[in-house]
Coordinates of C-alpha atoms and ligand atoms in Angstrom, one line a residue:
Chain A
X76 CA 0.0 0.0 0.0
X77 CA 2.7 2.4 1.0
X78 CA 4.5 1.9 -2.3
X79 CA 1.4 2.5 -4.3
X80 CA 0.7 5.7 -2.5
X81 CA 4.2 6.9 -3.1
X82 CA 4.0 6.2 -6.8
X83 CA 0.7 8.0 -7.1
X84 CA 2.2 11.1 -5.4
X85 CA 5.1 11.1 -7.7
X86 CA 2.8 10.8 -10.7
X87 CA 0.8 13.9 -9.5
X88 CA 4.0 15.9 -8.9
X89 CA 5.3 15.1 -12.4
X90 CA 2.0 16.1 -14.0
X91 CA 2.1 19.4 -12.1
X92 CA 5.7 20.0 -13.2
X93 CA 5.1 19.4 -16.9
X94 CA 1.9 21.0 -17.6
X95 CA 1.8 23.9 -15.2
X96 CA -1.3 25.2 -13.6
X97 CA -4.5 25.5 -15.6
X98 CA -6.0 28.8 -14.9
X99 CA -9.5 30.2 -14.7
X100 CA -10.2 33.6 -15.8
X101 CA -13.5 34.1 -14.0
X102 CA -14.8 32.9 -10.7
X103 CA -17.6 33.8 -8.3
X104 CA -17.4 34.2 -4.6
X105 CA -19.2 36.0 -1.9
X106 CA -17.8 39.2 -0.7
X107 CA -19.5 42.5 -0.2
X108 CA -19.0 45.8 -1.9
X109 CA -20.6 47.9 -4.4
X110 CA -20.1 49.1 -7.9
X111 CA -16.9 48.0 -9.7
X112 CA -13.9 47.3 -7.6
X113 CA -10.3 47.0 -8.8
X114 CA -7.8 45.2 -6.7
X115 CA -4.2 44.0 -6.7
X116 CA -3.1 46.3 -9.6
X117 CA 0.5 46.2 -10.8
X118 CA 2.4 46.7 -14.0
X119 CA 5.8 45.6 -15.4
X120 CA 8.7 48.1 -15.5
X121 CA 9.7 49.2 -19.0
X122 CA 12.0 51.8 -20.5
X123 CA 10.7 54.6 -22.7
X124 CA 9.4 53.5 -26.1
X125 CA 9.0 49.9 -24.9
X126 CA 6.1 47.7 -23.9
X127 CA 4.5 47.0 -20.5
X128 CA 1.5 45.1 -19.2
X129 CA -0.8 45.9 -16.4
X130 CA -2.7 43.4 -14.3
X131 CA -5.5 43.6 -11.7
X132 CA -8.8 42.0 -10.5
X133 CA -12.1 43.5 -11.5
X134 CA -15.1 42.7 -9.4
X135 CA -18.6 43.7 -10.4
X136 CA -20.9 44.0 -7.4
X137 CA -23.8 45.3 -9.4
X138 CA -26.9 43.3 -10.3
X139 CA -26.2 43.9 -14.0
X140 CA -23.3 42.7 -16.1
X141 CA -20.9 45.4 -17.2
X142 CA -18.3 45.6 -20.0
X143 CA -14.8 47.1 -19.9
X144 CA -14.9 48.8 -23.3
X145 CA -11.6 50.7 -23.4
X146 CA -8.6 51.8 -21.3
X147 CA -6.6 55.0 -21.6
X148 CA -3.4 56.3 -20.2
X149 CA -1.0 59.0 -21.1
X150 CA 2.0 56.8 -20.3
X151 CA 1.6 54.8 -23.6
X152 CA 1.1 55.5 -27.3
X153 CA -1.6 52.8 -27.4
X154 CA -3.5 51.0 -24.7
X155 CA -5.4 47.8 -25.5
X156 CA -7.1 45.0 -23.7
X157 CA -5.2 41.9 -24.5
X158 CA -5.1 38.2 -23.9
X159 CA -2.3 35.7 -24.2
X160 CA -3.5 32.4 -25.5
X161 CA -2.2 29.1 -26.8
X162 CA -2.5 28.6 -30.6
X163 CA -3.5 25.2 -32.0
X164 CA 0.1 24.5 -32.9
X165 CA 1.2 25.0 -29.3
X166 CA 2.7 28.4 -29.8
X167 CA 1.8 31.3 -27.5
X168 CA 0.3 34.4 -29.0
X169 CA -1.5 37.5 -28.0
X170 CA -4.7 39.0 -29.3
X171 CA -6.8 42.0 -28.7
X172 CA -10.0 41.6 -26.7
X173 CA -12.4 44.2 -28.0
X174 CA -14.6 44.2 -24.8
X175 CA -14.2 42.4 -21.6
X176 CA -17.5 41.3 -20.0
X177 CA -17.6 41.5 -16.2
X178 CA -20.7 39.4 -15.2
X179 CA -22.8 40.6 -12.3
X180 CA -21.4 39.5 -8.8
X181 CA -18.2 38.1 -10.2
X182 CA -14.5 38.8 -10.6
X183 CA -12.4 38.8 -13.7
X184 CA -8.7 38.2 -13.2
X185 CA -6.1 39.9 -15.4
X186 CA -2.9 38.0 -14.8
X187 CA 0.4 36.9 -16.3
X188 CA -0.1 34.6 -19.2
X189 CA -3.7 35.5 -19.7
X190 CA -5.7 38.7 -19.8
X191 CA -3.7 41.9 -19.5
X192 CA -3.8 45.6 -20.3
X193 CA -1.2 46.1 -23.0
X194 CA 0.8 49.4 -22.9
X195 CA 2.4 49.8 -26.3
X196 CA 5.4 52.1 -26.5
X197 CA 5.4 53.7 -23.1
X198 CA 6.0 57.5 -23.3
X199 CA 8.3 57.5 -20.2
X200 CA 10.4 55.0 -18.4
X201 CA 8.2 53.0 -15.9
X202 CA 10.6 52.2 -13.1
X203 CA 10.1 49.7 -10.3
X204 CA 8.5 51.5 -7.3
X205 CA 6.8 54.3 -9.3
X206 CA 3.1 54.5 -10.2
X207 CA 0.9 55.7 -13.1
X208 CA -2.8 56.2 -13.8
X209 CA -5.0 54.1 -16.0
X210 CA -8.5 55.2 -16.9
X211 CA -10.9 52.3 -17.3
X212 CA -14.2 52.9 -19.3
X213 CA -17.1 50.7 -18.4
X214 CA -20.3 50.6 -20.4
X215 CA -22.6 51.0 -17.4
X216 CA -20.3 52.2 -14.7
X217 CA -18.5 54.8 -16.6
X218 CA -15.0 56.0 -16.0
X219 CA -12.8 54.7 -13.3
X220 CA -9.3 55.9 -12.6
X221 CA -6.9 53.4 -11.2
X222 CA -3.4 54.0 -9.7
X223 CA -1.1 51.3 -10.9
X224 CA 2.2 50.5 -9.0
X225 CA 5.1 49.4 -11.1
X226 CA 7.0 46.4 -9.9
X227 CA 9.0 43.4 -11.0
Chain B
X280 CA 3.0 -12.0 -4.7
X281 CA 0.4 -11.0 -7.3
X282 CA -0.2 -7.7 -5.5
X283 CA 3.5 -7.0 -5.5
X284 CA 3.6 -7.4 -9.3
X285 CA 0.8 -4.9 -9.7
X286 CA 2.6 -2.4 -7.6
X287 CA 5.8 -2.9 -9.5
X288 CA 3.9 -2.3 -12.7
X289 CA 2.5 0.9 -11.4
X290 CA 6.0 2.0 -10.5
X291 CA 7.3 1.0 -13.9
X292 CA 4.5 2.9 -15.5
X293 CA 5.4 6.0 -13.5
X294 CA 9.0 5.6 -14.4
X295 CA 8.2 5.3 -18.1
X296 CA 5.8 8.3 -17.9
X297 CA 8.6 10.3 -16.3
X298 CA 10.9 9.3 -19.1
X299 CA 8.5 10.0 -21.9
X300 CA 7.0 13.2 -20.6
X301 CA 9.7 15.6 -19.7
X302 CA 12.7 14.4 -17.9
X303 CA 14.7 11.9 -19.9
X304 CA 18.4 12.5 -19.4
X305 CA 20.1 14.3 -22.2
X306 CA 17.4 15.3 -24.7
X307 CA 20.1 16.8 -26.9
X308 CA 23.8 17.5 -26.9
X309 CA 24.9 21.0 -28.1
X310 CA 28.6 20.2 -28.2
X311 CA 28.5 19.9 -32.0
X312 CA 27.3 23.5 -32.5
X313 CA 28.9 26.8 -32.1
X314 CA 26.8 29.9 -32.4
X315 CA 28.5 33.3 -32.3
X316 CA 26.2 35.6 -30.3
X317 CA 26.5 39.2 -28.8
X318 CA 25.5 40.1 -25.3
X319 CA 23.8 43.3 -24.0
X320 CA 27.2 44.9 -23.6
X321 CA 28.3 44.2 -27.2
X322 CA 30.6 41.3 -26.2
X323 CA 30.9 38.3 -28.5
X324 CA 30.0 35.0 -26.9
X325 CA 30.0 31.5 -28.3
X326 CA 27.2 29.1 -27.4
X327 CA 27.7 26.6 -26.0
X328 CA 31.5 26.6 -25.6
X329 CA 31.8 29.8 -23.5
X330 CA 29.3 28.3 -21.0
X331 CA 30.8 24.9 -20.5
X332 CA 31.6 23.8 -17.0
X333 CA 28.5 25.3 -15.4
X334 CA 24.8 24.6 -15.4
X335 CA 22.9 26.9 -17.7
X336 CA 19.3 28.0 -17.7
X337 CA 18.2 29.5 -21.0
X338 CA 15.0 31.5 -21.7
X339 CA 13.8 32.5 -25.1
X340 CA 12.2 35.9 -25.5
X341 CA 11.5 39.0 -27.7
X342 CA 11.4 42.3 -25.9
X343 CA 8.3 43.6 -27.5
X344 CA 6.3 40.9 -25.7
X345 CA 5.3 42.3 -22.3
X346 CA 3.3 39.4 -21.0
X347 CA 4.6 35.9 -21.7
X348 CA 8.2 36.9 -22.3
X349 CA 8.3 39.2 -19.3
X350 CA 7.0 36.3 -17.3
X351 CA 9.9 34.1 -18.6
X352 CA 12.5 36.8 -17.9
X353 CA 11.2 37.5 -14.4
X354 CA 11.0 33.8 -13.6
X355 CA 14.7 33.3 -14.6
X356 CA 15.5 36.3 -12.3
X357 CA 13.5 34.7 -9.5
X358 CA 15.3 31.3 -9.9
X359 CA 18.6 33.1 -9.3
X360 CA 17.3 35.1 -6.3
X361 CA 15.7 32.0 -4.7
X362 CA 18.5 29.5 -5.3
X363 CA 20.3 28.8 -2.0
X364 CA 23.6 28.3 -3.7
X365 CA 23.6 29.5 -7.3
X366 CA 27.3 28.6 -7.5
X367 CA 28.5 29.2 -11.0
X368 CA 25.1 28.7 -12.6
X369 CA 24.6 30.9 -15.6
X370 CA 21.4 32.5 -16.8
X371 CA 20.8 33.4 -20.5
X372 CA 17.9 35.2 -22.2
X373 CA 18.2 34.7 -25.9
X374 CA 16.0 36.8 -28.3
X375 CA 14.3 35.3 -31.4
X376 CA 13.8 38.7 -32.8
X377 CA 17.3 39.8 -33.6
X378 CA 16.2 42.5 -36.0
X379 CA 14.7 44.6 -33.3
X380 CA 16.5 43.3 -30.2
X381 CA 19.9 44.8 -30.7
X382 CA 22.4 44.7 -27.8
X383 CA 21.3 48.3 -26.7
X384 CA 17.6 47.3 -26.7
X385 CA 18.5 44.1 -24.7
X386 CA 20.5 46.2 -22.2
X387 CA 17.6 48.6 -21.4
X388 CA 15.2 45.6 -21.2
X389 CA 17.6 43.8 -18.8
X390 CA 18.0 47.0 -16.8
X391 CA 14.2 47.3 -16.4
X392 CA 14.2 43.8 -14.8
X393 CA 17.2 44.7 -12.7
X394 CA 19.0 41.9 -14.5
X395 CA 21.7 43.9 -16.4
X396 CA 24.3 42.2 -14.2
X397 CA 26.1 38.9 -13.5
X398 CA 25.2 36.1 -13.9
X399 CA 22.6 37.1 -16.4
X400 CA 23.3 37.6 -20.1
X401 CA 20.9 38.8 -22.8
X402 CA 21.9 37.5 -26.2
X403 CA 21.2 38.4 -29.8
X404 CA 23.1 37.7 -33.0
X405 CA 22.8 37.9 -36.7
X406 CA 19.4 36.7 -38.0
X407 CA 20.9 33.6 -39.7
X408 CA 22.7 32.5 -36.5
X409 CA 19.6 33.1 -34.4
X410 CA 17.6 31.2 -37.0
X411 CA 19.8 28.1 -36.8
X412 CA 19.8 28.3 -33.0
X413 CA 16.0 28.4 -32.9
X414 CA 15.7 25.5 -35.3
X415 CA 18.1 23.5 -33.2
X416 CA 16.1 24.1 -30.0
X417 CA 12.7 23.6 -31.8
X418 CA 11.6 27.2 -31.2
X419 CA 9.1 28.4 -33.7
X420 CA 7.9 31.9 -34.3
X421 CA 5.3 33.5 -36.6
X422 CA 4.2 37.1 -37.0
X423 CA 0.8 37.5 -35.4
X424 CA -0.6 41.0 -35.9
X425 CA 0.6 44.5 -36.2
X426 CA -0.4 48.1 -35.4
X427 CA 0.2 51.4 -37.0
X428 CA 1.3 53.9 -34.5
X429 CA 0.8 57.7 -34.5
X430 CA 4.5 58.1 -35.3
X431 CA 3.9 56.0 -38.5
X432 CA 5.8 53.2 -37.1
X433 CA 4.6 49.7 -37.6
X434 CA 4.6 47.6 -34.5
X435 CA 4.4 43.9 -35.0
X436 CA 4.0 41.0 -32.6
X437 CA 5.1 37.4 -32.8
X438 CA 3.5 34.1 -31.7
X439 CA 6.2 31.8 -30.4
X440 CA 7.0 28.6 -28.6
X441 CA 7.1 29.2 -24.9
X442 CA 10.4 27.8 -23.7
X443 CA 13.1 27.5 -21.0
X444 CA 16.0 25.0 -21.3
X445 CA 18.1 23.5 -18.6
X446 CA 21.6 22.6 -20.0
X447 CA 24.2 20.8 -17.9
X448 CA 28.0 21.6 -17.5
X449 CA 28.7 19.4 -20.6
X450 CA 26.3 21.3 -23.0
X451 CA 23.7 18.5 -22.7
X452 CA 20.0 19.4 -22.7
X453 CA 18.5 18.0 -19.5
X454 CA 15.1 19.6 -19.4
X455 CA 12.9 21.4 -21.9
X456 CA 10.1 23.4 -20.1
X457 CA 7.1 25.4 -21.1
X458 CA 8.7 28.7 -20.3
X459 CA 6.2 30.9 -18.6
X460 CA 4.1 28.4 -16.9
X461 CA 6.8 26.3 -15.2
X462 CA 6.9 27.1 -11.5
X463 CA 10.1 28.6 -10.3
X464 CA 10.3 25.9 -7.6
X465 CA 10.5 23.2 -10.2
X466 CA 13.3 25.0 -12.1
X467 CA 15.2 25.3 -8.8
X468 CA 14.6 21.7 -7.9
X469 CA 16.0 20.5 -11.2
X470 CA 19.0 22.8 -11.1
X471 CA 19.8 21.5 -7.6
X472 CA 20.0 18.0 -9.1
X473 CA 22.9 19.0 -11.5
Ligands
LIG152 CU1 -0.4 42.0 -25.1

């Protein structure tokens, strides 16, 4: 018995090592709040003229679904809602997400290797420890300004 | 006795699975190649000869990729920071976009990650050399989409294989990982076995 259990454990560890974690981009849980809440925001450092990505959690406490329709910032030439995804041939690519639906009473996770706010050609160097502002435009909820800390 | 045999088979299966899935010893041996590359300081280096004698962790990136490739770069930085005894382990980030990733570009990218220092090296080269290197390590790329910017520049992005390699002191490939999704703890564990 002992041997079988050990083998099974090994099997599970190997599986985890090779395939990495599968990730969910949406989940529901019960916390209280109101409106749209942004948490855990951060962005990658980048030197002027280069790329960065911003990440955060968006929770919609309203009874209606909402959509993140655009994002603006004066720290980049172009700001887009993006998603990294695996192509059929196994390669990793990135695509624009025209609108991001935030269902009622749920959280959407922007995180490394998945959904992100893409900052194309930043207009100033974004250094570790600094912050910048992003303006998120929601269909129902309107404009929301978020302070994004830059870190590694 | 019969029960024993079943258990043994289970172990054998596990062992075979290990071999076939990701950890067979020496997946390749790079001793027969010699790629002349340039680091972020403009210094010429030869892969793999200049890195013989020490374990080598190699990530493949292009610097216009802020999500997946930043993830790879940051993870390689983390492996170094979290290794109890990095010893003489070397850490390379090799670009598969040599046309845009010049040594200067790599230097500012490395600096943004606080990795423009030993034991990290960011490498580029002439497109033909990089191309042979990428073929040898089975790294594929394809242009995905582009954007016209206000300054009339065309910005393009690449789809690419997501990869980190662990190479031993004798230029043999020991592990081939999915780069961005491999937990740092697994990379550290495997490095510690070398
Ligand atoms: Cu992107």
